[in-house]
GROMACS .gro file of C-alpha atoms in nm:
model
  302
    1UNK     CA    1  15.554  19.049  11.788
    2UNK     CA    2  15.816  18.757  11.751
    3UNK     CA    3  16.084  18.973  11.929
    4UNK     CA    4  15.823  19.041  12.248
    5UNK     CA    5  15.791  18.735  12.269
    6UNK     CA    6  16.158  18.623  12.290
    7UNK     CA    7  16.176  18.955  12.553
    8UNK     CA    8  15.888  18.774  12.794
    9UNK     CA    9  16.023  18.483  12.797
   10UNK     CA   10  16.403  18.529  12.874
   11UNK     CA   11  16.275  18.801  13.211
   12UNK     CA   12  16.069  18.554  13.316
   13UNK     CA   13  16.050  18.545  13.667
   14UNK     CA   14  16.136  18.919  13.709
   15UNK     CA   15  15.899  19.092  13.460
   16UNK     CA   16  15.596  19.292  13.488
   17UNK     CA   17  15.410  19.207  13.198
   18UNK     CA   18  15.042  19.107  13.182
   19UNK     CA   19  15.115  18.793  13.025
   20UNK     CA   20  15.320  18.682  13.345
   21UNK     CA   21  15.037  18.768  13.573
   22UNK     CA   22  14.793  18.558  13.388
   23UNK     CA   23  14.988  18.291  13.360
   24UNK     CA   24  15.283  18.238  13.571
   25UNK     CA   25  15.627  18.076  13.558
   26UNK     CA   26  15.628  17.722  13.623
   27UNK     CA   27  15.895  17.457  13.498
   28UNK     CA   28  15.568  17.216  13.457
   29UNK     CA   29  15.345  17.435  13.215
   30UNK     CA   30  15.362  17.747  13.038
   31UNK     CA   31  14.996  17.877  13.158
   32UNK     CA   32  15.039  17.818  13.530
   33UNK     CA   33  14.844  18.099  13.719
   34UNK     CA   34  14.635  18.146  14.063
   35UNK     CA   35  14.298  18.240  14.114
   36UNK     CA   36  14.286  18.408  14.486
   37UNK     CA   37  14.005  18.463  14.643
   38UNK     CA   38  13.879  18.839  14.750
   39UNK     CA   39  13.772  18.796  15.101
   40UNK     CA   40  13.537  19.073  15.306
   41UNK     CA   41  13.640  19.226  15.573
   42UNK     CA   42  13.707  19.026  15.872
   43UNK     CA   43  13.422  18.956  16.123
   44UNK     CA   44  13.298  18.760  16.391
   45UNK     CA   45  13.161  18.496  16.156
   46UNK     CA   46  13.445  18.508  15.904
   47UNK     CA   47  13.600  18.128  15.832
   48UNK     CA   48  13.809  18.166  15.539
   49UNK     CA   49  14.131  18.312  15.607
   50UNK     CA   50  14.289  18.195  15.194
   51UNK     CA   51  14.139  18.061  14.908
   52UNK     CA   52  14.335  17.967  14.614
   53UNK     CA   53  14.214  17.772  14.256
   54UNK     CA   54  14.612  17.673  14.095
   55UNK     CA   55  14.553  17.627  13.720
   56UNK     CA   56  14.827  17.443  13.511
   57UNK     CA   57  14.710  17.360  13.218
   58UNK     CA   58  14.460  17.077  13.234
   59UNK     CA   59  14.473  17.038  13.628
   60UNK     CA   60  14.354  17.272  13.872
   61UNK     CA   61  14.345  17.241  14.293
   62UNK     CA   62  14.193  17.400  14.507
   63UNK     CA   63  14.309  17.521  14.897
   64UNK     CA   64  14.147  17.673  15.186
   65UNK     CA   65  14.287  17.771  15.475
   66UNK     CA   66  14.012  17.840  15.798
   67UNK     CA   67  14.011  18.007  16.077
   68UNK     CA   68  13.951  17.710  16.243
   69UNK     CA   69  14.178  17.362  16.380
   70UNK     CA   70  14.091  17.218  16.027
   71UNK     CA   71  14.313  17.120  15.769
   72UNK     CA   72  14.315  17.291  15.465
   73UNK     CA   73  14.000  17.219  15.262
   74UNK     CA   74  14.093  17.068  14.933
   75UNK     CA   75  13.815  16.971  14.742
   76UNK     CA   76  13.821  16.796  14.379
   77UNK     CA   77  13.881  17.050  14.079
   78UNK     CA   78  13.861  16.947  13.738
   79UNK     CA   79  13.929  17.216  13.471
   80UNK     CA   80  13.654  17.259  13.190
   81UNK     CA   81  13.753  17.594  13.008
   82UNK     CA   82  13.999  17.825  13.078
   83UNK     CA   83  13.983  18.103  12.859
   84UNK     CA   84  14.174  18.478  12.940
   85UNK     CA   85  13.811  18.635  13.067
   86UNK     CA   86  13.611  18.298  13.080
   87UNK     CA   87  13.710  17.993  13.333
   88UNK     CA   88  13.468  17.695  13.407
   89UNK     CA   89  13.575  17.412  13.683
   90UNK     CA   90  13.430  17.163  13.862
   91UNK     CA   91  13.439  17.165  14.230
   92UNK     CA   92  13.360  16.959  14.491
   93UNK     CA   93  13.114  16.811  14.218
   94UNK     CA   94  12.956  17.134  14.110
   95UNK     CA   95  12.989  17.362  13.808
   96UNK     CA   96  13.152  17.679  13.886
   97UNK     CA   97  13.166  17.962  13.626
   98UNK     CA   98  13.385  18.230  13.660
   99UNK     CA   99  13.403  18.533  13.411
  100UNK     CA  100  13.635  18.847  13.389
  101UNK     CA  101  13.522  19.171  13.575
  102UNK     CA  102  13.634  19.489  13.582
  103UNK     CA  103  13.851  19.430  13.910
  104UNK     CA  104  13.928  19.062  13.859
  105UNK     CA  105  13.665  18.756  13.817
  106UNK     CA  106  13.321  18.662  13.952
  107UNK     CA  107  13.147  18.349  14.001
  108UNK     CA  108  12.877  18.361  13.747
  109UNK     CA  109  12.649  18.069  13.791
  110UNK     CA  110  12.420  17.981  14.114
  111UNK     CA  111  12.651  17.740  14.316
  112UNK     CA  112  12.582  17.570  14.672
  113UNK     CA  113  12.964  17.539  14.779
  114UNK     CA  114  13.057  17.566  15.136
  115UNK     CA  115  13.344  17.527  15.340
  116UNK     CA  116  13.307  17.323  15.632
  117UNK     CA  117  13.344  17.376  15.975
  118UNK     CA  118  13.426  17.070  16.235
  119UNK     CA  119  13.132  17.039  16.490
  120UNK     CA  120  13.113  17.236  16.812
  121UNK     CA  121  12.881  17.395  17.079
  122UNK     CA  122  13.154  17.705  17.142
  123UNK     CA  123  13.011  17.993  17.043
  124UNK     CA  124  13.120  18.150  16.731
  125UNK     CA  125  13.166  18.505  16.842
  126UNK     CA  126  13.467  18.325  16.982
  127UNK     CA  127  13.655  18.263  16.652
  128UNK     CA  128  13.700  18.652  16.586
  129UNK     CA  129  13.919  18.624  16.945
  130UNK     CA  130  14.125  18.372  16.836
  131UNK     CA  131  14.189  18.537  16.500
  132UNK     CA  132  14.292  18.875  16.644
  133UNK     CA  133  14.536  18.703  16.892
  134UNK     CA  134  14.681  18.530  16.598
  135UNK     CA  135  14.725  18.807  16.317
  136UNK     CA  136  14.956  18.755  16.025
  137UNK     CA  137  15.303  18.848  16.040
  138UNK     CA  138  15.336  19.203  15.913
  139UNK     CA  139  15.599  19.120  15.665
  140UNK     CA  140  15.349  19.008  15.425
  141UNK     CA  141  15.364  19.371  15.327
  142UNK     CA  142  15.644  19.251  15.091
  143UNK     CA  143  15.521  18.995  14.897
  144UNK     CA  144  15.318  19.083  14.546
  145UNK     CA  145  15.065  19.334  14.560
  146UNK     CA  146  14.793  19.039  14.405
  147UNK     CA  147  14.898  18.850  14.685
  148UNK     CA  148  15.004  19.121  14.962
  149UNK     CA  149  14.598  19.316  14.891
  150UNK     CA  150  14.397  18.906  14.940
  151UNK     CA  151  14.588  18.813  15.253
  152UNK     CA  152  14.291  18.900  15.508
  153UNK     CA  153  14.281  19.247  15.653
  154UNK     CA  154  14.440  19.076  15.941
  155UNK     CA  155  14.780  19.095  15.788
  156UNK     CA  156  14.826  19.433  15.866
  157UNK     CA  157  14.820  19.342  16.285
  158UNK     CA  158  15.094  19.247  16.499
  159UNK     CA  159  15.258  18.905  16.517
  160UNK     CA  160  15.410  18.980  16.907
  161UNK     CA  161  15.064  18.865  17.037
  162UNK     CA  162  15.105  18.604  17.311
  163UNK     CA  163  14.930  18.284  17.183
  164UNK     CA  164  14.624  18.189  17.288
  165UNK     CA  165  14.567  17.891  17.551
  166UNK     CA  166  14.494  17.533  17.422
  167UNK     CA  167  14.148  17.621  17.572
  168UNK     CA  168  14.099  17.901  17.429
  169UNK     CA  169  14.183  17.705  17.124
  170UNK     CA  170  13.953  17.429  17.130
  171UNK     CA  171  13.637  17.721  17.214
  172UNK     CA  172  13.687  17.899  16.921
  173UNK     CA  173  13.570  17.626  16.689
  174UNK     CA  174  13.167  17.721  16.599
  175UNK     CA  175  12.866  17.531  16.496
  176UNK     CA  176  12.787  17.697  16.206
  177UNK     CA  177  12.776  17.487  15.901
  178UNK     CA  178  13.043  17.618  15.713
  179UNK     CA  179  13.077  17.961  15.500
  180UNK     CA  180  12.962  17.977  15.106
  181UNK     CA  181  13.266  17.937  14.901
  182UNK     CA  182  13.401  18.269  14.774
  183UNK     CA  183  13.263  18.465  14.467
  184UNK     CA  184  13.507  18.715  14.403
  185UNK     CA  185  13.843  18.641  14.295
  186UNK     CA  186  14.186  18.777  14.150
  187UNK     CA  187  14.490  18.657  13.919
  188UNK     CA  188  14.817  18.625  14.140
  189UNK     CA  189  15.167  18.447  14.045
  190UNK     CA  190  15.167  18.125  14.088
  191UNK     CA  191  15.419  17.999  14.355
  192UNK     CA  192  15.505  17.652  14.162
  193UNK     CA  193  15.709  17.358  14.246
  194UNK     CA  194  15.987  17.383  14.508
  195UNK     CA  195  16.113  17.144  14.781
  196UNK     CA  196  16.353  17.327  15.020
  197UNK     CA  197  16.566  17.214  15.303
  198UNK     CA  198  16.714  17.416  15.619
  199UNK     CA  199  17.072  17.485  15.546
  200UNK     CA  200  17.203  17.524  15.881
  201UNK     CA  201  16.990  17.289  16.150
  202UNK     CA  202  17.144  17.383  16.405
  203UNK     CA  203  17.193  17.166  16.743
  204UNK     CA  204  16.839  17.089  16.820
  205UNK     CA  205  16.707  17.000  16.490
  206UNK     CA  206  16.735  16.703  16.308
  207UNK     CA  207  16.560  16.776  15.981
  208UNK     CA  208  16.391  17.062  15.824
  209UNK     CA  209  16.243  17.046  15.523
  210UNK     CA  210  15.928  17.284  15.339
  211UNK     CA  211  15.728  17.094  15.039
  212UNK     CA  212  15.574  17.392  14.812
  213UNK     CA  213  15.284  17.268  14.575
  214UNK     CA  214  15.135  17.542  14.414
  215UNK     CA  215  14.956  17.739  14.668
  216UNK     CA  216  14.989  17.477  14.942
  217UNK     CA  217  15.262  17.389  15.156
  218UNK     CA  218  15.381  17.148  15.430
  219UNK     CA  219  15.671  17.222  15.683
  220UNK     CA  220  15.856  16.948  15.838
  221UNK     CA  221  16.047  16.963  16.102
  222UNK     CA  222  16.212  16.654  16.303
  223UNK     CA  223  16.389  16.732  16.621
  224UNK     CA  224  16.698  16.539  16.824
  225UNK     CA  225  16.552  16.563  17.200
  226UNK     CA  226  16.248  16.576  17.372
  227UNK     CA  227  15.976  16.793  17.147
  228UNK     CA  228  15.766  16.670  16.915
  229UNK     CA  229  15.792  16.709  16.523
  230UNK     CA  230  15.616  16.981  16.371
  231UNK     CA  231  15.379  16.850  16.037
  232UNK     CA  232  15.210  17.171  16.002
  233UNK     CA  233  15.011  17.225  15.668
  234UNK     CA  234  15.001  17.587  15.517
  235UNK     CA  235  14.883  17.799  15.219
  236UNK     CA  236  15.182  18.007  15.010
  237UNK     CA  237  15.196  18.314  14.769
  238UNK     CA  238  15.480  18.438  14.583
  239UNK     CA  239  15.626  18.743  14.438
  240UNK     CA  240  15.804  18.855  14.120
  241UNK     CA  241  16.103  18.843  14.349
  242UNK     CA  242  16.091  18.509  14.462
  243UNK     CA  243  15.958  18.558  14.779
  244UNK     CA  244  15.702  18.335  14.925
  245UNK     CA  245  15.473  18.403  15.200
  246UNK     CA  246  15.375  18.100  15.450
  247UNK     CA  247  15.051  18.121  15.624
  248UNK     CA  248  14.985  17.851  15.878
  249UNK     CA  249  14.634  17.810  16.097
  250UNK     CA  250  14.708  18.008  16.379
  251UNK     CA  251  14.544  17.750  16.628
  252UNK     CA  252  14.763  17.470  16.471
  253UNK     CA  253  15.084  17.702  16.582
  254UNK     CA  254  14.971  17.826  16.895
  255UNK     CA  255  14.931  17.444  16.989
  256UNK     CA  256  15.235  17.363  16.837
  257UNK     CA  257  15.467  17.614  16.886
  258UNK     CA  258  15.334  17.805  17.161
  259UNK     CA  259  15.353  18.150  16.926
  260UNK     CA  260  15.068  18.388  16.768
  261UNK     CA  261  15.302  18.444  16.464
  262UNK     CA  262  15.133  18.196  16.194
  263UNK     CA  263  15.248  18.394  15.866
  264UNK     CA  264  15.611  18.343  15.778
  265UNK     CA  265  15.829  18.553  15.522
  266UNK     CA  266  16.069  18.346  15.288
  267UNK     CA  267  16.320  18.653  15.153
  268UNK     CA  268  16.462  18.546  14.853
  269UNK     CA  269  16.857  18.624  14.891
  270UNK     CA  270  16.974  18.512  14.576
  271UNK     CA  271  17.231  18.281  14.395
  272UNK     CA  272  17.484  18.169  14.679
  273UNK     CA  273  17.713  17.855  14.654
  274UNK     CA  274  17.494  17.603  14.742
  275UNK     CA  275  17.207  17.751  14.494
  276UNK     CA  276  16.922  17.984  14.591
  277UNK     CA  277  16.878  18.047  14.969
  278UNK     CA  278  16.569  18.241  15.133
  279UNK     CA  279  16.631  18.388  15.500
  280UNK     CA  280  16.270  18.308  15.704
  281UNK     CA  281  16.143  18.582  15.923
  282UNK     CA  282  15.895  18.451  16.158
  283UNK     CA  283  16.007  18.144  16.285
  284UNK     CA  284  16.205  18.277  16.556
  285UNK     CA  285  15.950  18.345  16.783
  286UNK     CA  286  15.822  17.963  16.764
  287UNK     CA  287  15.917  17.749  17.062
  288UNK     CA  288  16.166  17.554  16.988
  289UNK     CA  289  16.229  17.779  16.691
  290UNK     CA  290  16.285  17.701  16.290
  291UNK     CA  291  16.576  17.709  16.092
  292UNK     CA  292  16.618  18.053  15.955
  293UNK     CA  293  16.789  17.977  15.625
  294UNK     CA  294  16.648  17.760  15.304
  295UNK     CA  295  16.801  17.634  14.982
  296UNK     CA  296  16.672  17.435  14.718
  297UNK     CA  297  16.680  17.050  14.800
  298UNK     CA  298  16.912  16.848  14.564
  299UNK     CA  299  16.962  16.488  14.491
  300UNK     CA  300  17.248  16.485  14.770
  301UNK     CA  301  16.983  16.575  15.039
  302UNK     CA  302  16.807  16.263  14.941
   0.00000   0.00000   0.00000
């Protein structure tokens, strides 16, 4: 048993055992694991696009990504008992039980969560328009299969769409109330704790720099002439390779960066000189476009 042990721990990061998808490799705990949400199919009244509970240790957070010009929902999570086949949190204020299942968890308890929607009068058959314009990238075929199978049945659509117009936009936001927080969920790696920086920026941009936190993420991006920064919040998975997956609200990008290709591929290429470096595939189509190489930030880039 001792010697298994020793064997988890030194692949971690590349292995395949049970123990790593329950709980992760983080630097910060040894129990670090994500909760993602199974979503049904997409529809005209569908809001949530990803829904993630992080767990490490004693803390747990909580992102939402919408198909809507929100931000990412984030309500409070407190962790009460987390247990292989038996989790309890609060969120948002309320109790949420969640027990094992035969293909992943289940909310067990009677809960009144929902995630909110920003006021409108647009009709909400409009939001299913929007979302098929701006399908995920299809190279979110590569990351983990717990994370590749809960990324919205949209990932498997184009990401050459022409974006949709600022109007078009601003009508796809509905008036219903919000949509009840998801029941259904599955164990996926947890993406942990990395703050990268663009390696080569290139003559237009000034900075680059993407913040991961668990399942959420922030790119920043700072350019020398006339266009504005981009501060774009997004929602991340990860793979046994290293590979992390960036989704970004599609209205947020198509207002941005003039582009229907919110999902973004980080390829994990290795050790290199300078550290690990990922190769992005996405952000080329964005106008003006993203630094295509990352690397690990270090004191130096301070």
């Amino acid at each position: 048993m001792l010697n298994s042990i020793f064997r988890w721990v030194a692949r971690c990061g590349v292995a395949t055992s049970v123990l790593l998808v329950l709980f992760g490799c983080s630097s910060s705990s040894n129990k670090a694991y994500t909760l993602m949400a199974q979503l049904p199919p997409a529809s005209k009244q569908q809001l949530i696009m990803m829904a993630t509970i992080d767990v490490e240790g004693s803390t747990c957070n909580v992102t939402v990504m919408t198909w809507s010009p929100n931000k990412p929902w984030t309500p409070s999570c407190t962790v009460n008992q987390d247990q292989p086949t038996h989790k309890n949190f609060t969120i948002n204020g309320q109790p949420v039980d969640i027990v094992a299942v035969s293909d992943g968890f289940k909310v067990s308890n009677a809960i009144s969560l929902t995630v909110p929607l920003p006021a409108s009068t647009a009709a909400p058959a409009t939001t299913a328009t929007v979302a098929e314009t701006a399908k995920i990238d299809s190279h979110t075929k590569a990351s983990s299969a717990p994370a590749a199978s809960l990324m919205v049945t949209k990932a498997k659509g184009s990401a050459t769409t022409t974006a949709p117009a600022s109007a078009s936009v601003a009508a796809a936001v509905t008036t219903a109330p919000g949509q009840a927080f998801p029941t259904l969920w599955n164990l996926a790696l947890f993406p942990g704790h990395e703050k990268l920086v663009a390696q080569n920026l290139g003559y237009l941009v000034k900075s680059a720099g993407i913040n991961i936190d668990g399942s959420a993420c922030e790119l920043d991006v700072v350019f020398k002439v006339r266009y504005p920064p981009y501060h774009l919040d997004c929602a991340v998975t990860t793979n046994k390779r290293g590979d992390f997956t960036l989704l970004f609200n599609p209205f947020k990008v198509a207002t941005a960066a003039s582009s229907g290709t919110n999902s973004i591929l980080l390829t994990s290429e290795g050790q290199s000189i300078s550290g690990v470096i990922w190769d992005s595939h996405g952000f080329d189509s964005w106008t003006p476009s993203v630094p295509p190489s990352w690397r690990v930030r270090t004191k130096s880039d301070n």
